[in-house]
Coordinates of C-alpha atoms in Angstrom, one line a residue:
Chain A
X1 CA 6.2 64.9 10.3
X2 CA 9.0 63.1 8.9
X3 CA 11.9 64.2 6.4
X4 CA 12.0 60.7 5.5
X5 CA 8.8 58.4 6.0
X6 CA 8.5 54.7 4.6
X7 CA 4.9 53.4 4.8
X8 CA 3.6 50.1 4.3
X9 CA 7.2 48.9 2.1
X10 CA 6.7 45.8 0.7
X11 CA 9.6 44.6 -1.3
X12 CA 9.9 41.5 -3.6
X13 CA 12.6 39.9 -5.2
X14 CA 11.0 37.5 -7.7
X15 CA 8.2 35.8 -5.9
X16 CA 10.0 36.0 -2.5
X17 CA 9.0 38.8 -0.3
X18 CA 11.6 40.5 1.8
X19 CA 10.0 43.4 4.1
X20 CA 6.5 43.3 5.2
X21 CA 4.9 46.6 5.2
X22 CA 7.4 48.7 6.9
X23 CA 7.2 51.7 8.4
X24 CA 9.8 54.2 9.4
X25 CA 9.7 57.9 10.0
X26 CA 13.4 59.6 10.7
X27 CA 13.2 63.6 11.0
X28 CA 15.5 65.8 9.5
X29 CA 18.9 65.7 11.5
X30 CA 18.2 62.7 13.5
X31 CA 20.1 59.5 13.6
X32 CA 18.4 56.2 13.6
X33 CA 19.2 52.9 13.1
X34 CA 18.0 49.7 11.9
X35 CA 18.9 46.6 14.1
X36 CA 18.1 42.8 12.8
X37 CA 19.9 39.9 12.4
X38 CA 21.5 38.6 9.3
X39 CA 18.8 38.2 6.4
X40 CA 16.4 40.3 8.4
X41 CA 15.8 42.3 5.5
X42 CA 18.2 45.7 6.6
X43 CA 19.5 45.5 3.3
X44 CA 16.7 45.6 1.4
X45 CA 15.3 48.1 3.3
X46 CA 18.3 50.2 2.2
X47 CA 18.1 49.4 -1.0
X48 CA 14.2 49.9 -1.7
X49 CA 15.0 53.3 -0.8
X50 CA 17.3 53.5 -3.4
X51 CA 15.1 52.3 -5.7
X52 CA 17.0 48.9 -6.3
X53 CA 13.9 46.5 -5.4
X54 CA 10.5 45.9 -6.6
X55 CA 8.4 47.5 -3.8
X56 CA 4.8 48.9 -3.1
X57 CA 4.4 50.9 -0.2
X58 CA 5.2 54.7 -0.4
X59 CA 8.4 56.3 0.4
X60 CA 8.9 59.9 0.9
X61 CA 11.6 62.3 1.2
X62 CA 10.4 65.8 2.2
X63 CA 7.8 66.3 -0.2
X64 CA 9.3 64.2 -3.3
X65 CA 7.9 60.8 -3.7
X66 CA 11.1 58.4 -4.4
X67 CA 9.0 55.5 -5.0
X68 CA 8.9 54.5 -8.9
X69 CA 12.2 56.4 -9.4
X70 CA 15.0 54.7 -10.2
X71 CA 18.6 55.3 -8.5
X72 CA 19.7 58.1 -10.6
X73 CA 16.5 60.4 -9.6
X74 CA 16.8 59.5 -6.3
X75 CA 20.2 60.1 -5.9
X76 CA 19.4 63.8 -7.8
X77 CA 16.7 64.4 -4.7
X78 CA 19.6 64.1 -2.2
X79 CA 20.4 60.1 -1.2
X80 CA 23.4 59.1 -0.8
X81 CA 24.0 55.4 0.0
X82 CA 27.0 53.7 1.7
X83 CA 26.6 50.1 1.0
X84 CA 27.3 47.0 3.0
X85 CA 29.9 45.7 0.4
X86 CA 31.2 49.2 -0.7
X87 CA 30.6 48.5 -4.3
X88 CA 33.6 50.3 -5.0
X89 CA 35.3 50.8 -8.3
X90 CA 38.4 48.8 -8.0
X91 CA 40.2 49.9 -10.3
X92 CA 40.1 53.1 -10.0
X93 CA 41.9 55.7 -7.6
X94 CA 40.4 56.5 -4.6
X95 CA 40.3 59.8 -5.7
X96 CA 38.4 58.8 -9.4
X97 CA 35.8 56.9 -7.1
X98 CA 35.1 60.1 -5.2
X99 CA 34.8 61.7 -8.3
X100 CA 32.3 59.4 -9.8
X101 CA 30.4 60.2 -6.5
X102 CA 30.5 63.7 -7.6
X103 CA 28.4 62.6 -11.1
X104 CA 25.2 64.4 -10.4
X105 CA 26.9 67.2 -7.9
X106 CA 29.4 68.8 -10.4
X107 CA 28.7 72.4 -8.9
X108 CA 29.6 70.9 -5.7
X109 CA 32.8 69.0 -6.0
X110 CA 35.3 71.4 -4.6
X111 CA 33.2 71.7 -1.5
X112 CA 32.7 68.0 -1.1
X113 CA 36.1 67.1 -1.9
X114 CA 37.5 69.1 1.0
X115 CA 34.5 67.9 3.5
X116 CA 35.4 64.3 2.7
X117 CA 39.4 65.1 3.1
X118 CA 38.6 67.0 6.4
X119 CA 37.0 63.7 7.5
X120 CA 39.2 61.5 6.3
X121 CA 42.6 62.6 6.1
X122 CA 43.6 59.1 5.3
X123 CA 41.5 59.7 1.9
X124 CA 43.8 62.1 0.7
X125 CA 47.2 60.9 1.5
X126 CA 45.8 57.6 -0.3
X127 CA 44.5 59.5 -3.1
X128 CA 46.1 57.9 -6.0
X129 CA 45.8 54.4 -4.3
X130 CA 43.6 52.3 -6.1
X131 CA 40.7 51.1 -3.9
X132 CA 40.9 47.2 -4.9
X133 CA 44.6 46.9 -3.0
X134 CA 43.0 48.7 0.4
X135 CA 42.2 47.7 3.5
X136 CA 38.4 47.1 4.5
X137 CA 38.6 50.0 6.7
X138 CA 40.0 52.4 4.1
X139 CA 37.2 50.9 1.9
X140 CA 34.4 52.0 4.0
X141 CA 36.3 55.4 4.0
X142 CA 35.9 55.5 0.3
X143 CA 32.4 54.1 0.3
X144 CA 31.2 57.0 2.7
X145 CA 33.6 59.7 1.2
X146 CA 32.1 58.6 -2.7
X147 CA 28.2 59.0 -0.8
X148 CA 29.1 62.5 0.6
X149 CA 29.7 63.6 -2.9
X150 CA 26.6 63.1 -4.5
X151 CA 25.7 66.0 -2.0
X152 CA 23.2 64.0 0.4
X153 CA 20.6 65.4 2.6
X154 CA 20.0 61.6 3.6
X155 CA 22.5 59.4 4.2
X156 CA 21.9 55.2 4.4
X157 CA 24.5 53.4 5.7
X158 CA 24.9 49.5 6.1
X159 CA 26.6 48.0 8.2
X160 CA 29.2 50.8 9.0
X161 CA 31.2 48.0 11.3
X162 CA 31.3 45.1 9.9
X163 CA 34.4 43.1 9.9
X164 CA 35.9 46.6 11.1
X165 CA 38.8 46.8 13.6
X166 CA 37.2 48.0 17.5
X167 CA 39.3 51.6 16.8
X168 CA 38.5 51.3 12.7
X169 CA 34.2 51.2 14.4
X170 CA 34.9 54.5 16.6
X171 CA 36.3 56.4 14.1
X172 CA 33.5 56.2 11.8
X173 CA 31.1 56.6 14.7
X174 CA 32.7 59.7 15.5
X175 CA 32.5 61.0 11.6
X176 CA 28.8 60.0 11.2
X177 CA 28.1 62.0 14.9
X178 CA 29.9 65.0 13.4
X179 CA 28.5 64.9 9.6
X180 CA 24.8 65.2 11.3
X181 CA 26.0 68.1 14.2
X182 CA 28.8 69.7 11.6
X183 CA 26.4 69.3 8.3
X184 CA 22.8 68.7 9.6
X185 CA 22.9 65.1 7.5
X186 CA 20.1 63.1 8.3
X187 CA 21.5 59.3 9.0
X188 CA 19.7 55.7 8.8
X189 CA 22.7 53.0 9.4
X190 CA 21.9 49.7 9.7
X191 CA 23.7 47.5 12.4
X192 CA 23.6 43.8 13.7
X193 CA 25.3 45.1 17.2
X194 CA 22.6 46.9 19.0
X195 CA 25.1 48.1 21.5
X196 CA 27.0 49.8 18.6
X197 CA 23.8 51.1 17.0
X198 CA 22.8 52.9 20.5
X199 CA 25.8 54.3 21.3
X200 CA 25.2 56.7 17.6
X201 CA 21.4 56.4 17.1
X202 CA 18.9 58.4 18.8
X203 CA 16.0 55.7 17.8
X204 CA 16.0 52.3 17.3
X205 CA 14.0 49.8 14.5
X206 CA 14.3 46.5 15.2
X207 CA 13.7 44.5 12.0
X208 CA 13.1 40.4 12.4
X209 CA 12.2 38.5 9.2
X210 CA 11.1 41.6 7.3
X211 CA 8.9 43.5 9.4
X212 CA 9.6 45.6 12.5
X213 CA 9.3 44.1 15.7
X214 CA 10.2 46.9 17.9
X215 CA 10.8 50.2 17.7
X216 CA 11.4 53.5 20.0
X217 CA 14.0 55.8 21.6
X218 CA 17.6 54.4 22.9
X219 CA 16.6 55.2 26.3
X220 CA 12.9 53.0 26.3
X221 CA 14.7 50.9 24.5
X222 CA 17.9 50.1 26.6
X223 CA 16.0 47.9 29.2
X224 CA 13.4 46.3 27.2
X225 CA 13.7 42.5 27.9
X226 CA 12.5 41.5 24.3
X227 CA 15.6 43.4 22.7
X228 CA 18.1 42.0 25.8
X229 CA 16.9 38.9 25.1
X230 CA 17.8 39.0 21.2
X231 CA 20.7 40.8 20.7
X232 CA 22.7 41.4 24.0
X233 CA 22.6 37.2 24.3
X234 CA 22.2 37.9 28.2
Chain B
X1 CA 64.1 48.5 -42.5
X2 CA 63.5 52.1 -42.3
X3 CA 60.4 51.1 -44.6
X4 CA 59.5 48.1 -42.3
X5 CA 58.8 51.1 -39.5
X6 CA 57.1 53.5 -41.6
X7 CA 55.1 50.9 -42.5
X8 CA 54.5 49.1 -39.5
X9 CA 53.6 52.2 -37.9
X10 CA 51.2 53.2 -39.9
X11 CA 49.7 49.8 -40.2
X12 CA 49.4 49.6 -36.4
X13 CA 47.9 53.0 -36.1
X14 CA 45.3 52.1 -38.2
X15 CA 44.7 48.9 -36.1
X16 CA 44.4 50.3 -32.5
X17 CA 41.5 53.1 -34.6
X18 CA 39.8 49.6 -35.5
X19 CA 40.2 47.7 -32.3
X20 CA 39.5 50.8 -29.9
X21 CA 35.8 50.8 -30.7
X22 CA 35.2 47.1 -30.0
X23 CA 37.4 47.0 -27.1
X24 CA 35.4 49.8 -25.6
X25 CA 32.1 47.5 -25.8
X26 CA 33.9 44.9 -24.6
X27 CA 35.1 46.6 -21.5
X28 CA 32.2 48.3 -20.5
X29 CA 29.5 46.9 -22.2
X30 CA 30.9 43.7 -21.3
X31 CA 29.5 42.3 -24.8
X32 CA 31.3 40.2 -27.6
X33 CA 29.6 42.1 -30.5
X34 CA 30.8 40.0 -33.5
X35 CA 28.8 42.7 -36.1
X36 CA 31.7 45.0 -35.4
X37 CA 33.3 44.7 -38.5
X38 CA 29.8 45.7 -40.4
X39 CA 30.4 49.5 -38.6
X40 CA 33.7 49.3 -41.4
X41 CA 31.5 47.8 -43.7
X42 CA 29.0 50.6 -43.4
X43 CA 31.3 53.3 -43.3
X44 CA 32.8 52.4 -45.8
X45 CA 30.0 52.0 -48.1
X46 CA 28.1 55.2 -46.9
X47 CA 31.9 57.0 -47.4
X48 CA 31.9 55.4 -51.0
X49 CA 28.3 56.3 -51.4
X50 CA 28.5 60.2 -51.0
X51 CA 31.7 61.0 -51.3
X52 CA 32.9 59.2 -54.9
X53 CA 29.1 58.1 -56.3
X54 CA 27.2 61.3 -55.5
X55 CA 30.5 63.7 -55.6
X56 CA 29.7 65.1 -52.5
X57 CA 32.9 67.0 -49.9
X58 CA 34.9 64.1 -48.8
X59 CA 34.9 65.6 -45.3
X60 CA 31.1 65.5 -45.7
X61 CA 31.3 61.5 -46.5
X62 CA 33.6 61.0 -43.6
X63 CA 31.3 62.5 -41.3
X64 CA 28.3 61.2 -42.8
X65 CA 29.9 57.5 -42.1
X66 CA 29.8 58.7 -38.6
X67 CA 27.1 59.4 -38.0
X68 CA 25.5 56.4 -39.5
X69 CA 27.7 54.1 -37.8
X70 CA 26.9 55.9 -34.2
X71 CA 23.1 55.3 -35.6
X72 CA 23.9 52.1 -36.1
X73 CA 25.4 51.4 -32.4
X74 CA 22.4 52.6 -31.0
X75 CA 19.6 50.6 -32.8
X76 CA 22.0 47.9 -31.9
X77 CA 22.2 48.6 -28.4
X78 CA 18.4 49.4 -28.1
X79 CA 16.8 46.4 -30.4
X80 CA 19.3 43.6 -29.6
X81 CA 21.7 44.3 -26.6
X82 CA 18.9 45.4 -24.2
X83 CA 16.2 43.2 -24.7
X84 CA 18.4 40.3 -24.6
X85 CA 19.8 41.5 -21.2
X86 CA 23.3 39.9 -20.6
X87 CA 22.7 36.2 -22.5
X88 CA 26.1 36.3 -24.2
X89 CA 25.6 33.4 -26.8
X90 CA 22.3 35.1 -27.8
X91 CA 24.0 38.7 -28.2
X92 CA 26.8 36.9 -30.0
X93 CA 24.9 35.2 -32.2
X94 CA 22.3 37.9 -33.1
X95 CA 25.1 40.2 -33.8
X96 CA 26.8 37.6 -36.0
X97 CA 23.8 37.0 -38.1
X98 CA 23.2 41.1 -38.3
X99 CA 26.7 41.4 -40.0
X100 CA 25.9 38.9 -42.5
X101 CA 22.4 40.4 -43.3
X102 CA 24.5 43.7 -43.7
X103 CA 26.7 42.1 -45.9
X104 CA 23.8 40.5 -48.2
X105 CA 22.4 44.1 -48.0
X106 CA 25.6 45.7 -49.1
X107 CA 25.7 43.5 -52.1
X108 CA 22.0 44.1 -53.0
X109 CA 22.8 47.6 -53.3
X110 CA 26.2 47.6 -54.7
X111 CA 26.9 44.3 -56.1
X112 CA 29.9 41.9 -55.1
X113 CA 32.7 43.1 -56.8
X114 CA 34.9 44.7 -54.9
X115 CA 35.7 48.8 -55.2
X116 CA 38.5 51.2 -55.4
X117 CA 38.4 54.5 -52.7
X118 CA 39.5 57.4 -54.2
X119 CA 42.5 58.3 -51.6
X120 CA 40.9 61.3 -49.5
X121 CA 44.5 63.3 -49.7
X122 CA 45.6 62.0 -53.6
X123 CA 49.6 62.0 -54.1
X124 CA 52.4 59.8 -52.0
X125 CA 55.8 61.0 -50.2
X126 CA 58.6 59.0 -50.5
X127 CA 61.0 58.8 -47.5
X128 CA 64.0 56.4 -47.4
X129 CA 63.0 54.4 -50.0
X130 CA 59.4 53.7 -48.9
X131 CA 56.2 55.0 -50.4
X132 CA 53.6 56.8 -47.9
X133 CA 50.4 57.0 -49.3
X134 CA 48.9 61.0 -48.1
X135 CA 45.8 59.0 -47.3
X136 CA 47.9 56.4 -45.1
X137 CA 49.6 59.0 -43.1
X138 CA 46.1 60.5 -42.6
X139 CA 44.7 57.3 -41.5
X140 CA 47.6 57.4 -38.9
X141 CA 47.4 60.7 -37.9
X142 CA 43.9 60.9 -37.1
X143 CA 43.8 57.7 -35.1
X144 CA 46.0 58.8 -32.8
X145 CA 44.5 61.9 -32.2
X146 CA 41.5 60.0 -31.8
X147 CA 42.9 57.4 -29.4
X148 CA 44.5 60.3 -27.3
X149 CA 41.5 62.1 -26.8
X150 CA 39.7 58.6 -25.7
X151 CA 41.9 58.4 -23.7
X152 CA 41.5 61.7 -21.6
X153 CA 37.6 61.3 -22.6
X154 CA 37.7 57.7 -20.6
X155 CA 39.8 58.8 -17.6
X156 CA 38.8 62.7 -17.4
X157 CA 35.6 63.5 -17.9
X158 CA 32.4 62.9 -15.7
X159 CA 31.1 60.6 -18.6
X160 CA 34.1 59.1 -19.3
X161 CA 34.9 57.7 -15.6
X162 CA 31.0 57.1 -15.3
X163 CA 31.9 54.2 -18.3
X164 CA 34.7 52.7 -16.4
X165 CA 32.3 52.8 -12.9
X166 CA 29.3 51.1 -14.6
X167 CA 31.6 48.2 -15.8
X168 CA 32.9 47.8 -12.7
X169 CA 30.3 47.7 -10.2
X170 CA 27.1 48.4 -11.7
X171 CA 25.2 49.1 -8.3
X172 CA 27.9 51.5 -7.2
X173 CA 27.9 53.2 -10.2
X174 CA 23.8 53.3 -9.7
X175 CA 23.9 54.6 -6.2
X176 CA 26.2 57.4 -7.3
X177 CA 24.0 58.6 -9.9
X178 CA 24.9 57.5 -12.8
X179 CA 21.9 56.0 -15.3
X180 CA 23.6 53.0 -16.7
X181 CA 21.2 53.1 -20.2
X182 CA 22.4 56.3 -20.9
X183 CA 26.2 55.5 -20.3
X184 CA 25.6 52.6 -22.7
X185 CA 23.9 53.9 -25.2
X186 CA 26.7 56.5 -25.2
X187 CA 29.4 53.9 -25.6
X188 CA 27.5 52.1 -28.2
X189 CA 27.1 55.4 -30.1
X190 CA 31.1 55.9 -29.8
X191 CA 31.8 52.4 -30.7
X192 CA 29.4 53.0 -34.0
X193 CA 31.1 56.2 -34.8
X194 CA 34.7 55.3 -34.3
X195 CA 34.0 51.9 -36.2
X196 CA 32.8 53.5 -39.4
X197 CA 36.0 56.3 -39.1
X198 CA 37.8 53.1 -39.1
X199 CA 36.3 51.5 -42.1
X200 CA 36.5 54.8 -44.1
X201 CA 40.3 54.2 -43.8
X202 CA 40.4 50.6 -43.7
X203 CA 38.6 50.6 -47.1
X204 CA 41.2 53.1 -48.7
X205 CA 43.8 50.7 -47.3
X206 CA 42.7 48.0 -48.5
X207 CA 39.8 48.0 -50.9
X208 CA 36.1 48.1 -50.9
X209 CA 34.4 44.7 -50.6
X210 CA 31.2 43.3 -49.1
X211 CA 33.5 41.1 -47.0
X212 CA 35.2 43.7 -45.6
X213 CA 33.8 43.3 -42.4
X214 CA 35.5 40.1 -41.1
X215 CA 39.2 41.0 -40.9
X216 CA 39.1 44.1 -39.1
X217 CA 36.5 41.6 -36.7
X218 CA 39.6 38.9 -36.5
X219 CA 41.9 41.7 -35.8
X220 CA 40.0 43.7 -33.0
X221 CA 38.9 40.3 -31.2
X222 CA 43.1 39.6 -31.6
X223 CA 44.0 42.7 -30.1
X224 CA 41.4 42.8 -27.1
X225 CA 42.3 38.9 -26.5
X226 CA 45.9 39.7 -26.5
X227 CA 45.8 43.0 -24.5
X228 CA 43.7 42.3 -22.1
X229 CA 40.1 44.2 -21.8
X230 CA 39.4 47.2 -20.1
X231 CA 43.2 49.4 -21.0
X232 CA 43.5 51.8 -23.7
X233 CA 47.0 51.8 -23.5
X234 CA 46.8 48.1 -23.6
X235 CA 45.1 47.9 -26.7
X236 CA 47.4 50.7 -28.6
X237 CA 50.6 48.4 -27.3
X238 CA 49.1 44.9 -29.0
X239 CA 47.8 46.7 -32.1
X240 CA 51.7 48.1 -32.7
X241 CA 52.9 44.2 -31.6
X242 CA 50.2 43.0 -34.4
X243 CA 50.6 45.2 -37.1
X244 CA 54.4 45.1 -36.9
X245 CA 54.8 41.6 -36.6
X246 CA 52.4 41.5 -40.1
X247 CA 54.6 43.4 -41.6
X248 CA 57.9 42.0 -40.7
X249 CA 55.9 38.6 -41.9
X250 CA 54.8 40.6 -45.2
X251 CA 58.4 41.5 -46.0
X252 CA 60.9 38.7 -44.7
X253 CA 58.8 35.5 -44.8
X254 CA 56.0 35.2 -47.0
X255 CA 52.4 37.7 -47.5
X256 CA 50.1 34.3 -47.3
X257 CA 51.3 33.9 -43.6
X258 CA 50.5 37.7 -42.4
X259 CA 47.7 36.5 -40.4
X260 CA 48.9 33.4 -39.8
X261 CA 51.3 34.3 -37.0
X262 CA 48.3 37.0 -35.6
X263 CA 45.8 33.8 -34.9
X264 CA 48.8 31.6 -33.3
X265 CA 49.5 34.7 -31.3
X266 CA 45.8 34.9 -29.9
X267 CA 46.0 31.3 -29.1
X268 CA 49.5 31.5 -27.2
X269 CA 48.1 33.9 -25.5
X270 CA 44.7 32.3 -24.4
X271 CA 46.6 29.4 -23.2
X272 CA 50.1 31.1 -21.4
X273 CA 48.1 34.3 -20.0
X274 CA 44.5 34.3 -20.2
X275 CA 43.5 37.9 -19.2
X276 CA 45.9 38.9 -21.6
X277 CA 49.3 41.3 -21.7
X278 CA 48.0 44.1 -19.9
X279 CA 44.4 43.2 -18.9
X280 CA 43.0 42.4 -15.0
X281 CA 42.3 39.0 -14.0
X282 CA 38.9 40.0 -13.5
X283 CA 36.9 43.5 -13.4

């Protein structure tokens, strides 16, 4: 059984349907990640989770039901979300954005606040930098770091690598693989390169105009001539 | 000169206490809200109401103004703000039309003429040759121990910073938690409550009128055009330019042009720097 289970996710914005009944089941600990072209609905996925679309459907998350809730409940019930655009407070410090992370996880901040540094030294030397004068790198540090301190269980990243330098893309590789061995965080990132995405995820959605197309392990997956055919372009 | 300070600095103290509640809807509620000026009114009123008509503590009308200005920002917030959802003429002119029914209500109740506040601390010191009303240096006192603790309530607390995040990206202040209703129902509250303190002091400044609401409106839109939105500091800097620059008017030109200069400062400043002296381009 899953830790986190989507089933049947619809999601609407206005008349315009995004996702067509979706369904995902990550268990706890695992990585996965969702692979799809531009506009083939990773983001909504994301964000339905959250709570920031009109869905039906159920989602679950252990036993809590997150659908109906809106963001503040379900970041409560232990989802933190890293977004595609970081959404960062941009005038603020990179330090008062973590902070504002740690809204609903007061107890926790001292805890958080040295996990984050430990991943990111770069977040602490930079800590009274404000976030709008940063590179995009530094940026998706802060937009990871402000997620880890709303205490996640689950964490939803999107697009970890865009517009990210090659060495800029290892690095947080290499801090996602050790939040999920080091902290047991359960991870769903979202990628356009499906070489990236196997080289972290354990299992593979593959999302096309909404609905999933394909879906399995990294190692069924890795010669399957449907998925060479649309993202390896050879 | 020595009077010229001690009189500018009072004036100004008492301006930043009047502008800081509509700058804080402005820069986080993101919302021109043009019935300000009736949260002086009100307080005012309410202050005169319990405190010099029914006898009650003055410190009991002073808080009493309070709370019914906070009340006030709330019912604002929740029967005009939020069902109207971010349409900025509608806001603007629903809030305008409020004040005015306020005002007709005001005169219902206490007719048109215009009032005398008892000072809340009677007697005057004079220093230098100027006269300092008790009640002026009160004013002064208490808004800036007001605007200091804003200020570390904006920028230090969980709630405080939660304000800044949701007016400057409202989905990342959603996915860390933070239930944007509640934050503004909070700042509305504040802005309610902090415009009413501000009228109780405006109105012993100045007098008592059903009117009463419409320069302190002029003044706070002056000093958040001028400063910029979004700085505390900001404000507090233009209210000291403005009410120093009416006084220096007052004394060595004429009284009829006080807020003469104030509007051709607004415009000079909407034309030369349009996000104002200390303000972001955008948030």
């Amino acid at each position: 059984m899953g830790f986190l289970t989507v089933e049947n996710l619809s999601a609407f914005y206005g008349k315009a349907q995004a996702l067509h009944k979706v369904n995902i089941s990550v268990a706890q600990g695992e990585i996965i990640a969702i692979v799809g072209a531009n506009g083939a609905g990773k983001s909504t996925l994301l964000d339905s989770i959250m709570g920031l679309t009109k869905t039906t459907g159920v989602i679950k998350l252990g036993d809590n039901v997150l659908t109906g809730l809106g963001s503040p409940a379900i970041v409560r019930l232990g989802v933190g979300y890293a977004t595609e655009r970081f959404n960062l407070f941009p005038y603020m410090t990179v330090r008062d954005n973590l902070m504002v992370g740690a809204y609903t996880a007061r107890d926790d901040i001292e805890r958080n606040l040295d996990m984050v540094h430990k991943l990111f030294p770069r977040l602490e030397e930079r800590e009274n930098q404000e976030t709008m004068t940063q590179s995009g790198g530094e940026r998706q540090m802060v937009s990871l770091g402000r997620a880890l301190m709303t205490s996640p269980k689950l964490l939803l990243v999107d697009e970890p690598t865009i517009g990210l330098a090659p060495k800029v893309c290892l690095e947080i590789a290499e801090v996602l693989r050790r939040l999920r061995d080091e902290f047991g965080t359960t991870i769903v990132i979202t990628e356009q390169n499906a070489n990236f995405a196997m080289t972290l995820a354990e299992r593979l959605y593959v999302l096309e105009a909404g609905a999933v197309q394909i879906e399995g392990t990294v190692e069924s997956l890795r010669d399957d001539p449907k998925l060479t055919e649309a993202y390896f372009g050879h | 000169m020595t009077q010229i300070i001690i009189q500018g600095l009072l004036l100004s103290g008492l301006y930043a206490l009047i502008a800081m509640g509509f700058t804080l809807i402005f820069s986080i509620g993101r919302v021109l809200n043009l019935a300000y000026g009736a949260y002086l009114l009100i307080g005012g009123y309410v202050y005169f109401y319990f405190a010099q008509m029914m006898g009650m503590p003055k410190l009991v009308g002073v808080l009493l103004a309070v709370i019914v200005g906070a009340a006030m920002g709330l019912a604002k917030y929740r029967m005009i703000v939020k069902p109207l959802k971010g349409d900025h003429v509608a806001i603007e002119i629903s809030t305008l039309i409020l004040a005015i029914v306020l005002q007709s209500g005001v005169i219902l109740a206490f007719g048109d003429s215009s009032k005398i506040l008892l000072p809340i601390i009677p007697g005057v010191e004079r220093l230098a040759g100027a006269t300092i009303p008790y009640s002026n240096l009160l004013a002064a006192i208490v808004s800036w121990a007001i605007l200091i603790s804003l200020y570390f309530f904006v920028n230090k607390t969980h709630t405080g910073r939660a304000m800044q995040a949701v007016s400057m990206d409202a989905k990342g202040a959603a996915i860390s938690g933070i239930d944007s209703d509640r934050i503004n129902m909070i700042t509305w509250g504040i802005s309610g409550a902090l415009g009413a303190l501000a009228g109780v002091f405006f109105a012993s400044y100045t007098q008592l009128t059903p009117s009463m609401w419409v320069a302190p409106l002029i003044i706070s839109v002056a000093i958040v055009i001028v400063g910029g939105i979004g700085s505390i500091i900001g404000t507090l800097i233009v209210a000291h330019i403005i009410g120093f620059m009416e006084i220096i008017v007052t004394a060595m030109i004429a009284p009829e042009l006080r807020g003469v200069f104030t509007m051709v400062l607004i415009i000079g400043v909407l034309v030369i720097r349009p996000q104002g002296l200390f303000g972001r381009e955008e948030l």
